Each structure stands twice: as structure tokens, then as C-alpha cells.
Amino acid sequence: MTTREIATPLGPARAHTIGDGTRGTLVLGHGAGGGTDSGDLLAVTAAAADDGWRVHRVDQPWRVTGKRIAPAPPRLDVAWTAVLAALRDDDLLTGPLVLGGRSAGARVACRTATEQGAAGVLALAFPLHPPGRPEKSRADELTSVRVPLVVVQGETDAFGGPEEVATALAGHAHASVYGVPGDHALTKNVDVVAAAALSWLAETLPG
């Protein structure tokens, strides 16, 4: 694995890279409450790299500088876009590009997929709404994705369970929802999370 710092308008980000990229490139962002060392991201990274994907796990600038509160979503997108531009300039986004991440990182991936020319979006624990506030839906971020999309969602996720996500995506021609054991943290069985992600990648981008 290699780690590099990448300058962005919001300060330095950090990309952790593993895999040879023979199948394509997967870029993963983290949630608002943690970094790229969460169990689900590490499990998906290891499985995808073993399957021939180059995987970049991206730490947003606020994490790199030790801040505890994430900035507003548009600022997350700015830093993420700058990281992708730098990776592209270094010829490290080869093959089909899949954007993804967990929670807030999944939202960033959804919002930027079209402009980045992504071939797919992998959303882990998408926060469909704040806990107990289903009227504050973020479904528009999911439905705006115009490429194949998968949501891997904990069966007891307080931010929206698999059935809620599936209802939000009704009518989306290229969307899949995988319900897995656990809550929003997706720590109950990270191997199942990784298996769901790899299954979708194999079906959607068989290479």
C-alpha cells in the first residue's frame, strides 16, 4: 500500500492506494464520524484489491488536520473532486471508475458520479435521513445517480433500512440494494459487506 498527501482547496487530503488496477479503479470516502480505517471500508478494500481493482481510500482534509467536525457537503465535494483530479493526472484512475464510500462518503460519491464519469457507485450505509426524521429524506442524491448504483445497508440502520432505501430507489433502472446484518456502522459482519460489494462489482463490471 502507498499513501500520499494531495493538496486541495481545503487543505491536504490523503489517499491510501492498493491493488494493480487490472479490473478498474475504486475510490472510497469515509463517513462524518470516522476515517478510512473503518471495518467495512477496510474489508471492501482488501477484497476488491484481491480481485484486481486498484483501490484508493481518501481521507478528507478535515480528518487529515485532526478536526472533529466535518464541513458542509459542498465543501466535501470540493476536496473530493480535487483528489480525483490529482489521481487522474497521475494516471491512477485507469479502467472503469467506481466511486463509493460509507455514509457521508457515499453521499459525496453520489453527488459527483456524473461529473467524474463514473461507471458505477458503491454506497455503504447511505444515510437516507437523520434518525427518526424520515421527512428529511436525501433520496434525491440517490436518484440523481445515472449509472449503476448499489447500496449496502444494515438491516437495523437508524438512518434508513434496506426497505426504505429500496422504496426510495423504486423506478431506478440500474439500482440494487443489499441488506446485511447490523446497524449504520456495518461492523456486525464486514465479510458479508465485502462479499455484497464484490458480487455487485462482478455483475455490473465483469471486466
PDB file of C-alpha atoms in Angstrom:
ATOM      1  CA  MET A   1       0.000   0.000   0.000  1.00  0.00           C
ATOM      2  CA  THR A   2       1.155   3.526  -0.742  1.00  0.00           C
ATOM      3  CA  THR A   3      -0.035   6.690   0.984  1.00  0.00           C
ATOM      4  CA  ARG A   4       0.238  10.182  -0.454  1.00  0.00           C
ATOM      5  CA  GLU A   5      -0.909  13.619   0.561  1.00  0.00           C
ATOM      6  CA  ILE A   6      -2.821  15.565  -2.063  1.00  0.00           C
ATOM      7  CA  ALA A   7      -3.331  19.321  -1.977  1.00  0.00           C
ATOM      8  CA  THR A   8      -6.929  20.542  -2.146  1.00  0.00           C
ATOM      9  CA  PRO A   9      -8.547  23.982  -1.708  1.00  0.00           C
ATOM     10  CA  LEU A  10      -9.492  22.888   1.828  1.00  0.00           C
ATOM     11  CA  GLY A  11      -6.047  21.653   2.830  1.00  0.00           C
ATOM     12  CA  PRO A  12      -4.231  18.359   2.368  1.00  0.00           C
ATOM     13  CA  ALA A  13      -6.180  15.173   1.770  1.00  0.00           C
ATOM     14  CA  ARG A  14      -4.638  11.730   1.958  1.00  0.00           C
ATOM     15  CA  ALA A  15      -5.042   8.770  -0.402  1.00  0.00           C
ATOM     16  CA  HIS A  16      -4.165   5.200   0.588  1.00  0.00           C
ATOM     17  CA  THR A  17      -3.703   3.079  -2.542  1.00  0.00           C
ATOM     18  CA  ILE A  18      -3.540  -0.675  -3.016  1.00  0.00           C
ATOM     19  CA  GLY A  19      -4.078  -3.059  -5.950  1.00  0.00           C
ATOM     20  CA  ASP A  20      -2.905  -3.329  -9.544  1.00  0.00           C
ATOM     21  CA  GLY A  21      -5.986  -1.941 -11.283  1.00  0.00           C
ATOM     22  CA  THR A  22      -6.377  -4.678 -13.885  1.00  0.00           C
ATOM     23  CA  ARG A  23     -10.153  -4.631 -13.329  1.00  0.00           C
ATOM     24  CA  GLY A  24     -10.510  -0.868 -12.834  1.00  0.00           C
ATOM     25  CA  THR A  25     -10.336   1.732 -10.072  1.00  0.00           C
ATOM     26  CA  LEU A  26     -12.439   2.066  -6.924  1.00  0.00           C
ATOM     27  CA  VAL A  27     -12.265   5.289  -4.882  1.00  0.00           C
ATOM     28  CA  LEU A  28     -13.762   5.210  -1.380  1.00  0.00           C
ATOM     29  CA  GLY A  29     -14.564   8.039   1.012  1.00  0.00           C
ATOM     30  CA  HIS A  30     -15.257   7.851   4.744  1.00  0.00           C
ATOM     31  CA  GLY A  31     -18.135   8.903   6.944  1.00  0.00           C
ATOM     32  CA  ALA A  32     -18.573  12.028   9.029  1.00  0.00           C
ATOM     33  CA  GLY A  33     -17.730  10.219  12.239  1.00  0.00           C
ATOM     34  CA  GLY A  34     -14.538   8.433  11.263  1.00  0.00           C
ATOM     35  CA  GLY A  35     -11.786   7.883   8.730  1.00  0.00           C
ATOM     36  CA  THR A  36     -10.928   5.295   6.132  1.00  0.00           C
ATOM     37  CA  ASP A  37      -9.885   2.741   8.742  1.00  0.00           C
ATOM     38  CA  SER A  38     -13.481   1.699   9.440  1.00  0.00           C
ATOM     39  CA  GLY A  39     -14.045  -2.036   9.282  1.00  0.00           C
ATOM     40  CA  ASP A  40     -16.346  -2.021   6.277  1.00  0.00           C
ATOM     41  CA  LEU A  41     -14.027   0.142   4.169  1.00  0.00           C
ATOM     42  CA  LEU A  42     -11.006  -1.982   5.046  1.00  0.00           C
ATOM     43  CA  ALA A  43     -12.872  -5.198   4.216  1.00  0.00           C
ATOM     44  CA  VAL A  44     -14.135  -3.906   0.879  1.00  0.00           C
ATOM     45  CA  THR A  45     -10.678  -2.548   0.051  1.00  0.00           C
ATOM     46  CA  ALA A  46      -8.942  -5.861   0.718  1.00  0.00           C
ATOM     47  CA  ALA A  47     -11.489  -7.888  -1.212  1.00  0.00           C
ATOM     48  CA  ALA A  48     -11.534  -5.542  -4.207  1.00  0.00           C
ATOM     49  CA  ALA A  49      -7.738  -5.327  -4.367  1.00  0.00           C
ATOM     50  CA  ASP A  50      -7.509  -9.120  -4.309  1.00  0.00           C
ATOM     51  CA  ASP A  51      -9.969  -9.172  -7.207  1.00  0.00           C
ATOM     52  CA  GLY A  52      -7.814  -6.899  -9.382  1.00  0.00           C
ATOM     53  CA  TRP A  53      -9.123  -3.446  -8.512  1.00  0.00           C
ATOM     54  CA  ARG A  54      -6.908  -0.508  -7.664  1.00  0.00           C
ATOM     55  CA  VAL A  55      -8.490   0.975  -4.532  1.00  0.00           C
ATOM     56  CA  HIS A  56      -7.903   4.483  -3.221  1.00  0.00           C
ATOM     57  CA  ARG A  57      -9.224   5.218   0.279  1.00  0.00           C
ATOM     58  CA  VAL A  58      -9.454   9.001   0.623  1.00  0.00           C
ATOM     59  CA  ASP A  59      -9.169  10.841   3.934  1.00  0.00           C
ATOM     60  CA  GLN A  60     -10.817  14.241   3.655  1.00  0.00           C
ATOM     61  CA  PRO A  61      -8.762  17.309   4.742  1.00  0.00           C
ATOM     62  CA  TRP A  62     -10.700  17.800   7.971  1.00  0.00           C
ATOM     63  CA  ARG A  63      -9.635  14.317   9.073  1.00  0.00           C
ATOM     64  CA  VAL A  64      -6.024  14.810   7.998  1.00  0.00           C
ATOM     65  CA  THR A  65      -5.754  18.006  10.045  1.00  0.00           C
ATOM     66  CA  GLY A  66      -7.346  16.414  13.112  1.00  0.00           C
ATOM     67  CA  LYS A  67     -10.646  18.278  13.174  1.00  0.00           C
ATOM     68  CA  ARG A  68     -13.630  16.530  14.720  1.00  0.00           C
ATOM     69  CA  ILE A  69     -16.488  18.074  12.761  1.00  0.00           C
ATOM     70  CA  ALA A  70     -16.966  17.541   9.036  1.00  0.00           C
ATOM     71  CA  PRO A  71     -17.575  20.604   6.846  1.00  0.00           C
ATOM     72  CA  ALA A  72     -20.766  21.158   4.859  1.00  0.00           C
ATOM     73  CA  PRO A  73     -21.445  18.733   1.994  1.00  0.00           C
ATOM     74  CA  PRO A  74     -20.467  21.144  -0.820  1.00  0.00           C
ATOM     75  CA  ARG A  75     -17.018  21.552   0.736  1.00  0.00           C
ATOM     76  CA  LEU A  76     -16.601  17.801   0.966  1.00  0.00           C
ATOM     77  CA  ASP A  77     -17.302  17.639  -2.765  1.00  0.00           C
ATOM     78  CA  VAL A  78     -14.658  20.303  -3.482  1.00  0.00           C
ATOM     79  CA  ALA A  79     -11.894  18.378  -1.727  1.00  0.00           C
ATOM     80  CA  TRP A  80     -13.014  15.038  -3.192  1.00  0.00           C
ATOM     81  CA  THR A  81     -13.019  16.478  -6.711  1.00  0.00           C
ATOM     82  CA  ALA A  82      -9.506  17.867  -6.219  1.00  0.00           C
ATOM     83  CA  VAL A  83      -8.249  14.463  -5.088  1.00  0.00           C
ATOM     84  CA  LEU A  84      -9.787  12.758  -8.113  1.00  0.00           C
ATOM     85  CA  ALA A  85      -8.196  15.335 -10.417  1.00  0.00           C
ATOM     86  CA  ALA A  86      -4.764  14.696  -8.904  1.00  0.00           C
ATOM     87  CA  LEU A  87      -5.162  10.923  -9.161  1.00  0.00           C
ATOM     88  CA  ARG A  88      -6.296  11.280 -12.763  1.00  0.00           C
ATOM     89  CA  ASP A  89      -3.299  13.484 -13.598  1.00  0.00           C
ATOM     90  CA  ASP A  90      -1.026  10.763 -12.175  1.00  0.00           C
ATOM     91  CA  ASP A  91      -2.757   8.114 -14.327  1.00  0.00           C
ATOM     92  CA  LEU A  92      -4.147   6.374 -11.258  1.00  0.00           C
ATOM     93  CA  LEU A  93      -7.816   6.256 -12.323  1.00  0.00           C
ATOM     94  CA  THR A  94      -7.348   3.659 -15.037  1.00  0.00           C
ATOM     95  CA  GLY A  95     -10.103   1.403 -16.329  1.00  0.00           C
ATOM     96  CA  PRO A  96     -13.724   1.643 -15.226  1.00  0.00           C
ATOM     97  CA  LEU A  97     -14.065   4.121 -12.361  1.00  0.00           C
ATOM     98  CA  VAL A  98     -16.321   3.289  -9.419  1.00  0.00           C
ATOM     99  CA  LEU A  99     -16.878   5.959  -6.781  1.00  0.00           C
ATOM    100  CA  GLY A 100     -18.063   4.991  -3.342  1.00  0.00           C
ATOM    101  CA  GLY A 101     -17.761   5.275   0.385  1.00  0.00           C
ATOM    102  CA  ARG A 102     -19.654   4.916   3.617  1.00  0.00           C
ATOM    103  CA  SER A 103     -22.340   7.265   4.943  1.00  0.00           C
ATOM    104  CA  ALA A 104     -21.283  10.867   4.170  1.00  0.00           C
ATOM    105  CA  GLY A 105     -18.693   9.466   1.765  1.00  0.00           C
ATOM    106  CA  ALA A 106     -21.427   7.620  -0.082  1.00  0.00           C
ATOM    107  CA  ARG A 107     -23.326  10.879  -0.441  1.00  0.00           C
ATOM    108  CA  VAL A 108     -20.245  12.566  -1.912  1.00  0.00           C
ATOM    109  CA  ALA A 109     -19.851   9.717  -4.403  1.00  0.00           C
ATOM    110  CA  CYS A 110     -23.481  10.004  -5.496  1.00  0.00           C
ATOM    111  CA  ARG A 111     -23.301  13.776  -5.949  1.00  0.00           C
ATOM    112  CA  THR A 112     -20.111  13.684  -8.021  1.00  0.00           C
ATOM    113  CA  ALA A 113     -20.553  10.497 -10.072  1.00  0.00           C
ATOM    114  CA  THR A 114     -21.874  12.143 -13.214  1.00  0.00           C
ATOM    115  CA  GLU A 115     -19.302  14.921 -13.492  1.00  0.00           C
ATOM    116  CA  GLN A 116     -16.485  12.456 -12.811  1.00  0.00           C
ATOM    117  CA  GLY A 117     -17.597  10.000 -15.491  1.00  0.00           C
ATOM    118  CA  ALA A 118     -18.030   7.152 -13.029  1.00  0.00           C
ATOM    119  CA  ALA A 119     -19.119   3.765 -14.335  1.00  0.00           C
ATOM    120  CA  GLY A 120     -20.822   2.929 -11.039  1.00  0.00           C
ATOM    121  CA  VAL A 121     -21.414   3.990  -7.436  1.00  0.00           C
ATOM    122  CA  LEU A 122     -20.915   1.807  -4.355  1.00  0.00           C
ATOM    123  CA  ALA A 123     -22.754   3.249  -1.336  1.00  0.00           C
ATOM    124  CA  LEU A 124     -22.174   1.704   2.076  1.00  0.00           C
ATOM    125  CA  ALA A 125     -24.627   2.689   4.845  1.00  0.00           C
ATOM    126  CA  PHE A 126     -26.218   5.517   2.885  1.00  0.00           C
ATOM    127  CA  PRO A 127     -27.796   7.944   5.419  1.00  0.00           C
ATOM    128  CA  LEU A 128     -31.196   8.226   3.777  1.00  0.00           C
ATOM    129  CA  HIS A 129     -32.467  10.502   6.558  1.00  0.00           C
ATOM    130  CA  PRO A 130     -31.465  11.573  10.069  1.00  0.00           C
ATOM    131  CA  PRO A 131     -32.559   9.032  12.721  1.00  0.00           C
ATOM    132  CA  GLY A 132     -36.246   9.416  13.454  1.00  0.00           C
ATOM    133  CA  ARG A 133     -36.688  12.063  10.742  1.00  0.00           C
ATOM    134  CA  PRO A 134     -37.835  10.247   7.584  1.00  0.00           C
ATOM    135  CA  GLU A 135     -39.332  13.520   6.302  1.00  0.00           C
ATOM    136  CA  LYS A 136     -35.753  14.847   5.908  1.00  0.00           C
ATOM    137  CA  SER A 137     -35.037  12.439   3.065  1.00  0.00           C
ATOM    138  CA  ARG A 138     -31.856  12.566   0.992  1.00  0.00           C
ATOM    139  CA  ALA A 139     -33.334  10.269  -1.638  1.00  0.00           C
ATOM    140  CA  ASP A 140     -32.673  12.844  -4.348  1.00  0.00           C
ATOM    141  CA  GLU A 141     -28.939  12.183  -4.028  1.00  0.00           C
ATOM    142  CA  LEU A 142     -29.523   8.517  -4.788  1.00  0.00           C
ATOM    143  CA  THR A 143     -31.999   9.057  -7.598  1.00  0.00           C
ATOM    144  CA  SER A 144     -29.700  11.596  -9.272  1.00  0.00           C
ATOM    145  CA  VAL A 145     -27.184   8.823  -9.986  1.00  0.00           C
ATOM    146  CA  ARG A 146     -27.451   7.893 -13.669  1.00  0.00           C
ATOM    147  CA  VAL A 147     -25.060   4.945 -13.639  1.00  0.00           C
ATOM    148  CA  PRO A 148     -25.332   1.540 -11.938  1.00  0.00           C
ATOM    149  CA  LEU A 149     -25.695   2.011  -8.188  1.00  0.00           C
ATOM    150  CA  VAL A 150     -25.616  -0.357  -5.248  1.00  0.00           C
ATOM    151  CA  VAL A 151     -26.487   0.428  -1.637  1.00  0.00           C
ATOM    152  CA  VAL A 152     -25.228  -1.988   1.030  1.00  0.00           C
ATOM    153  CA  GLN A 153     -27.394  -1.203   4.050  1.00  0.00           C
ATOM    154  CA  GLY A 154     -27.582  -2.538   7.591  1.00  0.00           C
ATOM    155  CA  GLU A 155     -30.884  -4.198   8.383  1.00  0.00           C
ATOM    156  CA  THR A 156     -31.289  -2.096  11.558  1.00  0.00           C
ATOM    157  CA  ASP A 157     -29.798   1.154  10.243  1.00  0.00           C
ATOM    158  CA  ALA A 158     -31.488   4.062  12.041  1.00  0.00           C
ATOM    159  CA  PHE A 159     -30.661   6.287   9.065  1.00  0.00           C
ATOM    160  CA  GLY A 160     -32.914   4.148   6.857  1.00  0.00           C
ATOM    161  CA  GLY A 161     -33.164   0.405   6.459  1.00  0.00           C
ATOM    162  CA  PRO A 162     -32.844  -1.590   3.231  1.00  0.00           C
ATOM    163  CA  GLU A 163     -36.585  -1.496   2.592  1.00  0.00           C
ATOM    164  CA  GLU A 164     -36.688   2.297   2.893  1.00  0.00           C
ATOM    165  CA  VAL A 165     -33.755   2.621   0.515  1.00  0.00           C
ATOM    166  CA  ALA A 166     -35.355   0.231  -1.958  1.00  0.00           C
ATOM    167  CA  THR A 167     -38.580   2.257  -1.864  1.00  0.00           C
ATOM    168  CA  ALA A 168     -36.637   5.455  -2.499  1.00  0.00           C
ATOM    169  CA  LEU A 169     -34.966   3.834  -5.495  1.00  0.00           C
ATOM    170  CA  ALA A 170     -38.125   2.363  -6.996  1.00  0.00           C
ATOM    171  CA  GLY A 171     -38.020   3.032 -10.702  1.00  0.00           C
ATOM    172  CA  HIS A 172     -34.250   3.396 -10.892  1.00  0.00           C
ATOM    173  CA  ALA A 173     -33.359   1.018 -13.699  1.00  0.00           C
ATOM    174  CA  HIS A 174     -29.827   0.228 -12.547  1.00  0.00           C
ATOM    175  CA  ALA A 175     -30.004   0.262  -8.746  1.00  0.00           C
ATOM    176  CA  SER A 176     -29.541  -2.617  -6.308  1.00  0.00           C
ATOM    177  CA  VAL A 177     -29.948  -2.767  -2.533  1.00  0.00           C
ATOM    178  CA  TYR A 178     -28.237  -5.397  -0.381  1.00  0.00           C
ATOM    179  CA  GLY A 179     -29.487  -5.768   3.177  1.00  0.00           C
ATOM    180  CA  VAL A 180     -26.778  -7.044   5.539  1.00  0.00           C
ATOM    181  CA  PRO A 181     -26.717  -7.787   9.277  1.00  0.00           C
ATOM    182  CA  GLY A 182     -26.090  -4.820  11.552  1.00  0.00           C
ATOM    183  CA  ASP A 183     -26.720  -1.139  12.006  1.00  0.00           C
ATOM    184  CA  HIS A 184     -25.289   2.021  10.421  1.00  0.00           C
ATOM    185  CA  ALA A 185     -21.734   1.106  11.443  1.00  0.00           C
ATOM    186  CA  LEU A 186     -21.830  -2.133   9.388  1.00  0.00           C
ATOM    187  CA  THR A 187     -19.456  -3.783  11.862  1.00  0.00           C
ATOM    188  CA  LYS A 188     -21.517  -6.886  12.656  1.00  0.00           C
ATOM    189  CA  ASN A 189     -20.110  -8.876   9.726  1.00  0.00           C
ATOM    190  CA  VAL A 190     -17.746  -6.919   7.483  1.00  0.00           C
ATOM    191  CA  ASP A 191     -17.065 -10.027   5.389  1.00  0.00           C
ATOM    192  CA  VAL A 192     -20.718 -10.046   4.302  1.00  0.00           C
ATOM    193  CA  VAL A 193     -20.448  -6.343   3.419  1.00  0.00           C
ATOM    194  CA  ALA A 194     -17.360  -7.011   1.304  1.00  0.00           C
ATOM    195  CA  ALA A 195     -18.993 -10.006  -0.361  1.00  0.00           C
ATOM    196  CA  ALA A 196     -22.026  -7.908  -1.321  1.00  0.00           C
ATOM    197  CA  ALA A 197     -19.808  -5.210  -2.796  1.00  0.00           C
ATOM    198  CA  LEU A 198     -17.714  -7.716  -4.754  1.00  0.00           C
ATOM    199  CA  SER A 199     -20.794  -9.520  -6.031  1.00  0.00           C
ATOM    200  CA  TRP A 200     -22.185  -6.248  -7.389  1.00  0.00           C
ATOM    201  CA  LEU A 201     -18.864  -5.263  -8.957  1.00  0.00           C
ATOM    202  CA  ALA A 202     -18.618  -8.647 -10.697  1.00  0.00           C
ATOM    203  CA  GLU A 203     -22.174  -8.449 -12.023  1.00  0.00           C
ATOM    204  CA  THR A 204     -22.030  -4.795 -13.065  1.00  0.00           C
ATOM    205  CA  LEU A 205     -18.479  -4.524 -14.388  1.00  0.00           C
ATOM    206  CA  PRO A 206     -17.435  -8.088 -15.239  1.00  0.00           C
ATOM    207  CA  GLY A 207     -14.251  -6.899 -16.951  1.00  0.00           C
TER     208      GLY A 207
END
